[in-house]
C-alpha cells in the first residue's frame, strides 16, 4: 500500500509538471505565470533556510526552463515559407545552445543535490597497523626553487619513518635535483625517456616501488604535515576505496584574481568545483582523481594498468577506469596542500585547453553513459564534467545570436519580443536565484559567463578535434613560478574579445538606426539590444582580465599571523628581544609587527624566531623597510634545516589553510552583476584605447 501511494504521488507530480510545461497561455497569462513563479521563488529563498527550499527552487527552475524550451520548439522556430536558410541555420544553432544549457543546468542540479561533506576517519591506535606510503612528486621542467618546498614538506608529514618514502620523479633528469634529494633524504627517480608525460612518469615509478598507498603531489603543491593523518583512515576503514581526493588550494592569485584585484575577496574559478561539486560527486560515488593532493591504492591502480595514458587528463580517466571496476572513491573537503596558480592569462588558457581536450578525449574513448560497470549517478556526474568543456560553441552562439538579428535581420527566434521576454526571463531569473542559493559561497552570479567567455574561443578547436580523433594534439606542461615584470594588455589573447566587442557595438548602432524606421519591430529590437548590452558587459570584463598586472616577487607573500621574536644578529640570550607576530610570510622574507623596543635601521642584520608551536629556530635576515606598521625583513640564504623549518611554518602546519576560505562573502546577484558591469565598463575603455592606438598606428604606417 505504501509503495502504491508513493507511485500515486509521483504520478500526480509528473502530471502537474507536464501541465505546467505544455499549457499554452496568452501574453498576459504567461507574464502572470512568470512573475508569480519568480515572486514565489524569491519568497521561499529569502524567508526559509531549509534544504527543502533549495529542492523546491530546483523544481521551479527546471519547470520554467523546460516550459520555455517547449515553447521555443513548438512556437518559435522559423520553419515556414517566409523564412530564409540563414534564419533556419541561426535558429538551429541557438536552439542547440539552449538545449545544451538545459542539459548542463539539470545535470548540475543533480550533481549537487546532496553534498556528502565526508569527515576524516580515525586511524588504528597501533601505528604498526598503518599502511606503507610512497609519496610521488613528478617534475619535468620546473625550477628547483618551486620543487624544493614540496619535497621538504613531504619529508615532514606525520607518518612513521619506516612506513613512508618520498620520491622525486624527475623527467628533466637534472643533476642539481639528484644532489638535493641526496642531501635531504628523498629518492631521485629518472627514466630513459619521457613517454606519456606525467602519466608515464608515475607508471614507471610504480614498477619500482612497493608502498601500499601512493600519495601524489604536483611539484608545486606543498602538503601539510597532517595530510596522511586525515586521508589514510578512509582507506584503512574500507579496502574498496581506491582514491581519497582533497582540494587543490592555491596560495597565489590566478590571473582573474590578480588582474581584477579579487584575491580572497570573491570565490575563484576553481572554488565551485573543489568547494561543492566534488562533495556532490562524493554523494554519488563519483569523486574523481584531480592529479594531485590525492591518495591512491596501489592494487586499484595496478588492476587498471596504472595511470591512464590514452588521454591528456590522465587523472579523471584513471578514476573512471577504477570506478568501472567497482572501486570506490572519497572526497575530504579540507585543504591539506597548497600550490601556485597560473601566473598569466595565456598560461591559464593553455592549462584549460588541455583539460578541455582531455575531457573530450575521454568522452570519445570511454563514454561514461556507455561504459560498463558504472552506477547511474557516476555516469551522470562524469558526463556533466565532460560536457561542461563543450561550452565553447554554445557560448559563442549566445554572444552572437542577437547580432544575427541586429546586423543581418536573421529571425533567430520567430516570435514577438514581449512574448520571448515573458518566457525567457522567468527561466533566467529562477536559474540565477537557485544557483545563487546553492552555489553562493563558492561562485558568485554572472562570473561563470566571464570565465567561459574568456576561454570559449580557445577550446572550440581542441574539443572538436578530440571528438573526431582523440589522438590529435600533444601534452603541454603548465608553467609555474614565473613573474610578470610590468603591467600590459595581452592583445594577442584578447583579439577574439576585441572583435566581438566591436561587432556588438556595431550591432547596437545598427539597432538604434533600425529603431528610427517606420516598419521597426520595436519590442524585438529592444530585446536584442538589451541582450547585446549584457554581452558587452561580459566581453568588457573579459577584456579587463586580459590586462595583466605586474607581479615582481618570485616568492608569494602569504597573510599568516605567527608569533615571533626579533633580536639583533649575534646577540646572546640576555639581549633585548622584541615580541610580536608576522603579518605575512614568504620563503624570501616576512613582515613583523609590534615593533618598538629595538632601535632598527634599514640594512641592519637581525634574527627572527617563528613560533607556530613554540619551536625555537633563529633565522638570519636583513631589515629592508621600516614603517608605522612594523618592519619588513628579507631572509638570508638559509641552510636545509632552516629552509625546512620555514616551509613548515608557512605551508606545513595542520591548520595552515583552515581559515583561508571566506564563506561569509555570500553571493548577492545584483551586487555581483554591478561588480561584473564595472569591470565591463573598464573593458570598454580598454577597447576604445586599443581602437585609437590601432588607428594611429595605421595612419602612421600609411603616411610613411
XYZ file of C-alpha atoms in Angstrom:
704
model
C 0.000 0.000 0.000
C 2.847 2.356 0.869
C 4.532 1.737 -2.485
C 1.247 2.326 -4.301
C 0.773 5.665 -2.512
C 4.296 6.706 -3.433
C 3.730 5.841 -7.092
C 0.427 7.715 -6.991
C 2.145 10.818 -5.577
C 4.941 10.671 -8.155
C 2.393 10.229 -10.914
C 0.490 13.248 -9.692
C 3.637 15.365 -9.566
C 4.588 14.263 -13.069
C 1.122 15.117 -14.370
C 1.219 18.566 -12.781
C 4.700 19.142 -14.201
C 3.597 18.210 -17.706
C 0.603 20.525 -17.423
C 2.826 23.395 -16.271
C 5.171 22.803 -19.207
C 2.692 22.378 -22.074
C -0.297 24.564 -21.168
C -0.490 27.463 -23.660
C -1.089 30.937 -22.256
C -1.697 34.376 -23.678
C 0.933 37.071 -23.250
C -0.772 38.395 -20.122
C -1.208 34.864 -18.761
C 2.455 33.987 -19.369
C 3.557 37.247 -17.750
C 1.435 36.418 -14.702
C 2.837 32.879 -14.569
C 6.439 34.081 -14.905
C 6.141 36.897 -12.389
C 4.307 34.619 -9.984
C 6.998 31.934 -10.255
C 9.787 34.421 -9.612
C 7.978 36.092 -6.679
C 7.137 32.736 -5.093
C 10.723 31.539 -5.544
C 12.099 34.781 -4.099
C 9.768 34.493 -1.090
C 10.941 30.949 -0.376
C 14.574 31.913 -0.912
C 14.526 34.884 1.473
C 12.280 33.519 4.221
C 13.182 29.859 4.686
C 16.641 28.325 5.180
C 15.698 24.629 4.915
C 17.360 22.451 2.281
C 13.866 21.559 1.110
C 13.535 25.116 -0.165
C 16.588 24.504 -2.341
C 14.884 21.421 -3.751
C 11.710 23.427 -4.374
C 13.683 26.139 -6.173
C 15.364 23.497 -8.325
C 11.956 22.121 -9.317
C 10.606 25.591 -10.170
C 13.779 26.435 -12.082
C 13.647 23.250 -14.149
C 9.919 23.683 -14.865
C 10.284 27.291 -16.036
C 13.289 26.339 -18.201
C 11.608 23.314 -19.784
C 8.422 25.336 -20.343
C 10.469 27.999 -22.116
C 12.202 25.433 -24.339
C 8.935 23.614 -25.084
C 7.512 26.930 -26.242
C 10.668 27.612 -28.259
C 10.435 24.292 -30.075
C 6.694 24.408 -30.719
C 6.111 28.104 -31.380
C 9.252 29.998 -32.405
C 11.226 28.000 -34.981
C 11.420 29.677 -38.423
C 10.069 26.737 -40.435
C 7.521 28.415 -42.715
C 7.917 29.518 -46.314
C 8.610 33.113 -45.335
C 11.942 32.323 -43.656
C 15.383 32.103 -45.272
C 18.080 29.457 -44.926
C 20.031 31.930 -42.767
C 17.070 32.183 -40.378
C 16.926 28.413 -40.071
C 20.662 27.905 -39.598
C 20.984 30.615 -36.950
C 17.820 29.433 -35.177
C 19.058 25.835 -35.129
C 22.351 26.962 -33.624
C 20.665 28.955 -30.865
C 18.230 26.154 -30.048
C 21.120 23.692 -29.853
C 22.978 26.024 -27.480
C 19.876 26.374 -25.301
C 19.333 22.603 -25.174
C 22.988 22.203 -24.169
C 22.474 24.796 -21.414
C 19.383 22.898 -20.213
C 21.365 19.653 -20.019
C 24.158 21.332 -18.039
C 21.625 23.024 -15.728
C 19.753 19.803 -14.933
C 22.913 17.692 -14.585
C 24.411 20.375 -12.354
C 21.372 20.326 -10.063
C 21.566 16.530 -9.933
C 25.268 16.599 -9.142
C 24.943 18.874 -6.095
C 21.574 17.733 -4.781
C 23.114 16.338 -1.568
C 26.809 17.176 -0.965
C 28.282 14.468 1.259
C 30.623 16.543 3.480
C 32.669 13.496 4.440
C 34.723 13.630 7.658
C 38.188 12.067 8.123
C 38.216 8.677 9.830
C 40.446 7.764 12.769
C 43.488 5.594 12.200
C 44.111 2.444 14.261
C 45.698 3.175 17.633
C 48.621 0.887 16.792
C 50.900 2.573 14.177
C 52.146 -0.898 13.305
C 48.817 -1.460 11.541
C 49.184 1.641 9.387
C 49.929 1.007 5.680
C 53.147 1.953 3.917
C 53.029 5.074 1.754
C 55.056 6.159 -1.264
C 54.935 9.892 -1.977
C 55.353 10.731 -5.670
C 56.344 14.264 -6.738
C 56.561 14.318 -10.558
C 58.504 17.146 -12.200
C 59.737 17.955 -15.673
C 60.982 21.497 -16.333
C 60.094 23.316 -13.109
C 62.996 25.020 -11.302
C 64.311 23.553 -8.067
C 63.066 26.659 -6.227
C 59.496 25.530 -6.993
C 60.027 21.834 -6.213
C 62.162 22.215 -3.068
C 59.382 23.318 -0.657
C 57.139 20.432 -1.753
C 59.858 17.878 -1.089
C 60.812 19.364 2.281
C 57.166 19.443 3.385
C 56.549 15.874 2.207
C 59.503 14.680 4.262
C 57.934 16.253 7.370
C 54.499 14.631 7.059
C 53.315 12.898 10.231
C 53.917 9.227 9.483
C 56.256 6.532 10.845
C 59.648 6.915 9.179
C 59.840 3.222 8.296
C 56.482 3.395 6.507
C 56.999 6.364 4.167
C 59.324 7.175 1.273
C 59.401 10.370 -0.772
C 60.242 10.059 -4.473
C 61.050 12.962 -6.792
C 60.150 11.707 -10.274
C 62.440 13.887 -12.362
C 61.687 13.684 -16.075
C 64.153 16.521 -16.564
C 66.983 14.231 -15.344
C 68.837 17.108 -13.640
C 71.994 16.743 -11.565
C 71.023 19.527 -9.146
C 67.816 17.627 -8.312
C 69.799 14.454 -7.650
C 72.157 16.353 -5.344
C 69.270 17.997 -3.489
C 67.467 14.680 -2.971
C 70.640 13.061 -1.661
C 71.087 15.948 0.785
C 67.558 15.850 2.229
C 66.873 12.111 2.121
C 64.434 11.818 -0.770
C 64.727 9.323 -3.637
C 65.631 10.812 -7.028
C 63.979 8.746 -9.781
C 64.606 9.117 -13.506
C 63.769 7.095 -16.620
C 65.309 6.818 -20.043
C 62.542 8.674 -21.917
C 59.562 10.956 -21.301
C 56.948 8.756 -22.944
C 53.335 9.562 -21.923
C 54.489 12.617 -19.902
C 53.277 12.749 -16.291
C 51.263 9.525 -16.547
C 54.248 7.631 -17.914
C 56.489 9.138 -15.245
C 54.219 7.874 -12.448
C 53.733 4.469 -14.069
C 57.490 3.986 -14.362
C 57.849 4.743 -10.654
C 55.013 2.352 -9.774
C 57.018 -0.531 -11.218
C 59.981 0.163 -8.929
C 58.284 0.984 -5.616
C 56.333 -1.097 -3.113
C 54.200 1.179 -0.903
C 50.610 0.039 -0.320
C 49.335 3.576 -0.861
C 50.534 6.261 -3.274
C 50.306 9.946 -2.356
C 50.694 12.176 -5.424
C 51.507 15.885 -5.340
C 52.239 18.175 -8.258
C 55.692 19.590 -7.724
C 54.324 22.986 -6.593
C 51.615 21.562 -4.274
C 53.101 21.708 -0.795
C 51.451 19.272 1.667
C 50.660 19.949 5.306
C 52.065 17.570 7.870
C 48.569 16.191 8.564
C 47.755 15.101 5.003
C 48.208 11.379 5.642
C 46.598 11.550 9.080
C 43.402 12.897 7.512
C 43.233 10.668 4.432
C 44.627 7.222 5.217
C 41.925 6.377 7.777
C 39.326 6.254 4.990
C 41.500 3.769 3.081
C 42.025 1.593 6.161
C 38.319 1.618 7.017
C 37.216 0.379 3.588
C 39.607 -1.731 1.468
C 37.475 -0.986 -1.620
C 38.306 2.738 -1.532
C 40.821 3.343 -4.304
C 41.101 7.128 -4.063
C 40.896 9.842 -1.433
C 40.985 13.261 -3.064
C 41.476 16.562 -1.215
C 41.008 20.092 -2.630
C 43.512 21.862 -4.830
C 44.130 25.014 -2.845
C 46.159 27.932 -4.208
C 48.029 30.455 -2.103
C 48.737 32.732 -5.061
C 46.126 34.578 -7.159
C 45.109 33.239 -10.548
C 45.001 35.711 -13.496
C 41.357 36.634 -12.823
C 42.044 37.346 -9.155
C 45.271 39.258 -9.764
C 44.212 41.296 -12.791
C 40.837 42.221 -11.262
C 42.171 42.587 -7.690
C 39.748 39.963 -6.356
C 42.169 37.694 -4.493
C 40.405 36.389 -1.366
C 37.582 38.890 -1.929
C 35.412 36.583 -4.034
C 35.457 32.846 -4.819
C 37.950 31.963 -7.535
C 37.281 29.916 -10.658
C 38.094 26.548 -9.075
C 36.259 27.100 -5.808
C 32.935 25.805 -7.138
C 34.484 22.510 -8.188
C 36.551 21.872 -5.061
C 34.164 23.551 -2.636
C 30.890 21.983 -3.807
C 30.926 19.804 -6.932
C 33.385 17.219 -5.628
C 31.306 16.889 -2.449
C 28.304 16.353 -4.708
C 30.236 13.767 -6.707
C 31.107 12.023 -3.442
C 27.413 11.522 -2.643
C 27.003 9.652 -5.949
C 30.246 7.698 -5.551
C 31.837 9.660 -8.391
C 34.668 11.679 -6.827
C 37.403 11.669 -9.419
C 41.160 11.999 -9.265
C 42.467 15.514 -9.961
C 46.130 14.673 -10.476
C 47.471 15.985 -7.174
C 46.768 16.237 -3.436
C 45.381 12.702 -3.541
C 45.961 9.267 -2.073
C 45.551 6.170 -4.255
C 45.594 2.441 -3.539
C 48.333 0.592 -5.412
C 46.257 -2.547 -6.023
C 43.497 -0.495 -7.665
C 45.996 1.300 -9.888
C 47.638 -1.947 -10.895
C 44.267 -3.514 -11.719
C 43.513 -0.781 -14.294
C 47.031 -0.794 -15.724
C 48.371 2.215 -13.849
C 47.666 5.866 -14.571
C 45.713 6.184 -17.838
C 47.900 7.117 -20.822
C 45.255 7.353 -23.570
C 44.242 10.972 -22.819
C 45.865 14.147 -21.525
C 43.547 14.273 -18.489
C 45.047 11.081 -17.152
C 43.737 11.754 -13.651
C 39.983 11.761 -14.338
C 40.395 8.933 -16.859
C 42.161 6.796 -14.244
C 39.408 7.222 -11.669
C 36.773 6.483 -14.327
C 38.510 3.179 -15.023
C 38.719 2.354 -11.311
C 35.039 3.173 -10.786
C 34.106 0.925 -13.701
C 35.908 -1.930 -11.922
C 33.837 -1.421 -8.769
C 36.369 0.569 -6.760
C 35.100 3.362 -4.510
C 36.381 6.910 -4.028
C 36.129 9.583 -1.343
C 36.473 13.343 -1.086
C 37.618 15.092 2.089
C 36.959 18.803 1.680
C 39.747 20.059 3.919
C 42.704 21.791 2.213
C 45.780 19.721 3.003
C 48.151 21.099 0.392
C 48.638 24.415 -1.358
C 50.121 25.321 -4.701
C 50.812 28.070 -7.179
C 48.056 29.240 -9.506
C 48.891 30.007 -13.126
C 50.687 33.346 -13.354
C 49.450 34.667 -16.708
C 46.184 34.533 -18.600
C 47.881 32.828 -21.540
C 49.216 30.062 -19.269
C 45.799 29.752 -17.642
C 44.117 29.357 -21.024
C 46.724 26.791 -22.076
C 46.017 24.736 -18.972
C 42.251 24.860 -19.556
C 42.708 23.894 -23.202
C 44.484 20.733 -22.038
C 41.713 19.953 -19.561
C 39.025 20.532 -22.188
C 40.768 18.398 -24.796
C 41.373 15.620 -22.286
C 37.747 15.504 -21.163
C 36.638 15.417 -24.794
C 39.067 12.562 -25.413
C 37.597 10.554 -22.531
C 34.059 11.282 -23.733
C 35.034 9.942 -27.155
C 37.018 6.885 -25.997
C 35.239 5.761 -22.802
C 31.877 7.490 -22.787
C 30.573 7.182 -19.198
C 26.994 6.739 -20.398
C 28.043 3.593 -22.294
C 30.908 2.248 -20.175
C 30.247 -0.973 -18.297
C 30.401 -1.197 -14.520
C 29.280 2.326 -13.599
C 26.263 3.251 -11.494
C 23.735 5.756 -12.832
C 24.898 8.535 -10.508
C 28.508 8.003 -11.591
C 27.509 8.070 -15.254
C 25.678 11.366 -14.880
C 28.383 13.074 -12.795
C 31.151 12.097 -15.202
C 29.002 13.077 -18.180
C 28.357 16.505 -16.683
C 32.076 17.018 -16.025
C 32.877 16.161 -19.636
C 30.007 18.010 -21.294
C 30.945 21.146 -19.352
C 34.033 21.587 -21.518
C 31.963 21.731 -24.704
C 30.644 25.189 -23.809
C 32.841 26.919 -26.405
C 30.391 26.828 -29.316
C 27.245 27.482 -27.196
C 28.910 30.458 -25.502
C 29.925 31.893 -28.890
C 26.344 31.422 -30.133
C 24.922 33.277 -27.123
C 27.366 36.139 -27.799
C 26.495 36.435 -31.488
C 22.803 35.488 -31.783
C 21.445 38.999 -31.107
C 23.910 40.320 -33.698
C 22.447 37.942 -36.262
C 19.159 39.802 -35.900
C 20.558 43.316 -35.486
C 23.077 43.129 -38.350
C 21.601 40.520 -40.682
C 17.910 40.627 -39.781
C 18.036 36.851 -39.203
C 14.883 35.635 -37.451
C 16.752 33.617 -34.835
C 13.580 33.391 -32.747
C 10.380 33.724 -34.749
C 8.328 35.456 -32.095
C 7.270 38.764 -30.620
C 9.857 40.379 -28.361
C 7.463 40.707 -25.403
C 6.446 37.050 -25.645
C 10.078 35.958 -25.810
C 10.827 38.006 -22.690
C 7.751 36.630 -20.906
C 9.029 33.067 -21.391
C 12.807 33.598 -21.182
C 13.145 35.959 -18.219
C 11.436 33.703 -15.613
C 13.730 30.858 -16.653
C 16.816 33.107 -16.377
C 15.743 34.662 -13.059
C 14.951 31.289 -11.480
C 18.191 29.699 -12.664
C 20.175 32.640 -11.278
C 18.285 32.649 -7.973
C 18.559 28.893 -7.480
C 22.251 28.698 -8.312
C 22.915 31.705 -6.106
C 21.315 29.934 -3.154
C 23.107 26.631 -3.757
C 26.457 27.886 -5.054
C 26.600 31.262 -3.321
C 29.618 30.634 -1.079
C 31.557 29.033 -3.960
C 30.769 31.145 -7.030
C 29.071 34.485 -7.384
C 26.424 35.095 -10.029
C 27.413 36.032 -13.606
C 31.061 35.089 -13.137
C 30.590 31.764 -14.923
C 29.762 33.742 -18.079
C 33.001 35.723 -17.725
C 35.124 32.595 -17.188
C 33.526 30.817 -20.140
C 33.771 33.849 -22.424
C 37.489 34.198 -21.757
C 38.082 30.552 -22.701
C 35.319 29.799 -25.219
C 37.078 30.660 -28.475
C 40.238 28.798 -27.469
C 38.670 25.455 -26.537
C 36.401 25.019 -29.571
C 39.034 23.532 -31.887
C 40.747 21.244 -29.303
C 37.469 19.733 -28.101
C 36.131 19.306 -31.645
C 39.313 17.639 -32.873
C 39.354 15.357 -29.817
C 35.853 14.175 -30.676
C 36.928 13.449 -34.248
C 40.241 11.819 -33.338
C 41.282 11.531 -29.666
C 44.943 11.108 -30.669
C 45.248 14.594 -32.148
C 47.201 17.180 -30.122
C 50.025 16.954 -27.604
C 50.581 17.233 -23.850
C 51.667 20.632 -22.529
C 53.066 21.386 -19.087
C 51.655 24.389 -17.214
C 54.487 26.730 -16.263
C 54.638 27.783 -12.612
C 56.817 30.069 -10.544
C 57.334 32.913 -13.031
C 56.987 36.666 -12.676
C 55.255 39.428 -14.655
C 57.649 42.369 -14.640
C 55.231 45.038 -15.932
C 51.591 45.888 -16.485
C 50.496 45.192 -20.063
C 47.462 44.385 -22.174
C 47.703 40.944 -23.787
C 46.338 41.967 -27.196
C 47.085 38.580 -28.771
C 44.909 36.738 -26.242
C 42.264 39.481 -26.376
C 41.817 39.549 -30.173
C 38.601 37.468 -30.118
C 37.096 39.632 -27.362
C 38.085 42.827 -29.166
C 36.443 41.604 -32.363
C 33.239 40.503 -30.619
C 33.112 43.723 -28.599
C 33.475 45.788 -31.769
C 30.789 43.781 -33.567
C 28.466 44.226 -30.579
C 28.995 47.999 -30.648
C 28.225 47.943 -34.366
C 25.101 45.883 -33.675
C 23.913 48.450 -31.137
C 24.417 51.304 -33.621
C 22.554 49.432 -36.355
C 19.801 48.595 -33.876
C 19.390 52.280 -32.980
C 19.226 53.170 -36.689
C 16.613 50.468 -37.307
C 14.522 51.818 -34.405
C 14.009 55.010 -36.407
C 12.486 53.201 -39.375
C 8.664 53.142 -39.581
C 8.492 49.352 -40.029
C 10.682 48.692 -36.966
C 9.755 45.769 -34.706
C 10.417 47.815 -31.598
C 9.915 45.086 -28.979
C 12.186 42.612 -30.786
C 14.838 45.269 -31.399
C 14.801 46.282 -27.740
C 15.090 42.650 -26.650
C 18.114 42.009 -28.863
C 19.735 45.294 -27.931
C 19.266 44.513 -24.248
C 20.829 41.103 -24.850
C 23.732 42.795 -26.645
C 24.270 45.215 -23.744
C 24.598 42.221 -21.412
C 27.079 40.610 -23.827
C 29.076 43.853 -23.915
C 29.328 43.735 -20.117
C 30.659 40.162 -20.220
C 33.023 40.860 -23.125
C 34.260 44.021 -21.427
C 35.043 42.036 -18.280
C 36.970 39.549 -20.457
C 38.995 42.444 -21.908
C 39.703 43.666 -18.392
C 41.023 40.225 -17.419
C 43.441 40.416 -20.374
C 45.088 43.468 -18.760
C 47.905 41.685 -16.955
C 49.005 43.171 -13.634
C 52.608 43.318 -12.581
C 53.936 40.569 -10.309
C 57.578 41.112 -9.472
C 58.080 38.830 -6.494
C 59.189 35.279 -7.252
C 58.112 34.298 -3.725
C 54.461 34.917 -2.958
C 53.732 36.751 0.300
C 51.043 34.923 2.287
C 48.959 36.561 5.000
C 49.981 34.493 8.036
C 49.887 35.524 11.679
C 52.528 33.582 13.589
C 54.028 34.549 16.985
C 57.647 35.627 16.538
C 60.702 37.021 18.340
C 63.156 39.515 16.863
C 66.700 40.352 18.005
C 69.890 41.844 16.616
C 72.040 39.273 14.873
C 74.718 37.730 17.016
C 73.027 38.796 20.253
C 73.192 36.464 23.232
C 70.216 35.127 25.166
C 70.214 38.139 27.507
C 69.908 40.674 24.670
C 66.815 42.772 24.055
C 64.191 40.744 22.212
C 61.131 42.203 20.515
C 57.948 40.119 20.862
C 55.373 40.341 18.077
C 53.872 38.409 15.204
C 54.143 38.167 11.462
C 51.568 39.798 9.213
C 52.778 37.921 6.141
C 55.367 35.312 5.306
C 57.147 34.024 2.231
C 60.179 31.870 1.555
C 62.025 35.116 0.881
C 61.007 37.272 3.818
C 58.399 38.421 6.312
C 56.665 41.464 7.754
C 56.922 41.699 11.552
C 54.512 43.839 13.575
C 54.515 45.376 17.090
C 57.987 46.802 16.681
C 59.044 49.233 19.413
C 61.844 48.050 21.711
C 64.635 47.634 19.152
C 66.223 50.679 17.521
C 66.482 49.375 13.986
C 67.732 50.946 10.774
C 67.352 49.841 7.172
C 70.101 47.330 6.374
C 70.519 46.045 9.963
C 71.301 42.351 10.360
C 68.769 40.651 12.646
C 67.469 37.216 13.597
C 63.845 36.169 13.838
C 62.364 33.132 15.577
C 58.993 31.942 14.295
C 56.987 30.145 16.958
C 53.957 28.386 15.466
C 54.185 25.672 18.114
C 56.745 27.239 20.438
C 59.603 25.669 18.495
C 62.749 27.813 18.526
C 64.969 28.340 15.489
C 66.593 31.697 14.780
C 66.598 32.657 11.083
C 69.068 35.310 9.819
C 67.537 38.283 7.986
C 68.142 41.863 6.878
C 65.879 44.855 7.527
C 64.562 46.065 4.165
C 61.818 48.501 5.173
C 60.587 50.315 8.283
C 57.200 51.971 8.700
C 54.468 52.553 11.274
C 53.155 49.013 10.862
C 56.432 47.289 11.617
C 59.466 46.031 9.772
C 59.935 44.101 6.526
C 62.690 41.503 6.590
C 64.494 39.613 3.851
C 65.839 36.182 4.794
C 69.450 35.314 4.071
C 70.460 32.164 2.205
C 69.162 29.503 4.576
C 70.585 26.046 5.140
C 68.432 22.946 4.661
C 67.344 22.787 8.306
C 66.279 26.453 8.225
C 64.533 26.069 4.858
C 62.654 23.012 6.086
C 61.515 24.812 9.214
C 60.390 27.873 7.233
C 58.422 25.668 4.812
C 56.761 24.016 7.793
C 55.810 27.370 9.368
C 54.287 28.727 6.153
C 52.831 25.645 4.487
C 53.182 22.563 6.638
C 51.128 23.382 9.730
C 47.979 21.275 10.033
C 45.874 24.438 10.329
C 47.714 26.399 7.633
C 44.688 26.755 5.322
C 41.709 26.012 7.570
C 40.649 29.662 7.891
C 41.690 30.693 4.408
C 38.298 30.308 2.729
C 35.875 33.177 3.238
C 32.465 31.534 3.405
C 30.788 34.677 4.770
C 31.128 36.575 1.494
C 27.946 35.105 0.049
C 26.573 35.849 -3.361
C 24.147 38.705 -3.912
C 23.196 38.568 -7.609
C 22.532 42.289 -8.082
C 25.773 43.208 -6.370
C 27.634 40.608 -8.429
C 26.081 41.985 -11.635
C 27.144 45.502 -10.672
C 30.675 44.248 -9.996
C 30.891 42.483 -13.358
C 29.403 45.576 -15.039
C 32.085 47.795 -13.501
C 34.782 45.565 -14.971
C 32.841 45.550 -18.239
C 32.942 49.352 -18.288
C 36.701 49.289 -17.731
C 36.938 46.793 -20.578
C 35.010 49.234 -22.761
C 37.633 51.884 -22.055
C 40.345 49.360 -22.985
C 38.534 48.693 -26.278
C 38.358 52.424 -27.101
C 42.011 52.934 -26.191
C 43.091 49.927 -28.261
C 40.983 51.103 -31.220
C 42.528 54.575 -31.105
C 46.051 53.133 -30.850
C 45.363 50.854 -33.829
C 44.019 53.772 -35.913
C 47.039 55.917 -35.033
C 49.412 53.083 -35.967
C 47.544 52.563 -39.252
C 47.737 56.276 -40.139
C 51.453 56.378 -39.326
C 52.026 53.303 -41.461
C 50.173 54.827 -44.416
C 51.992 58.172 -44.119
C 55.410 56.510 -44.083
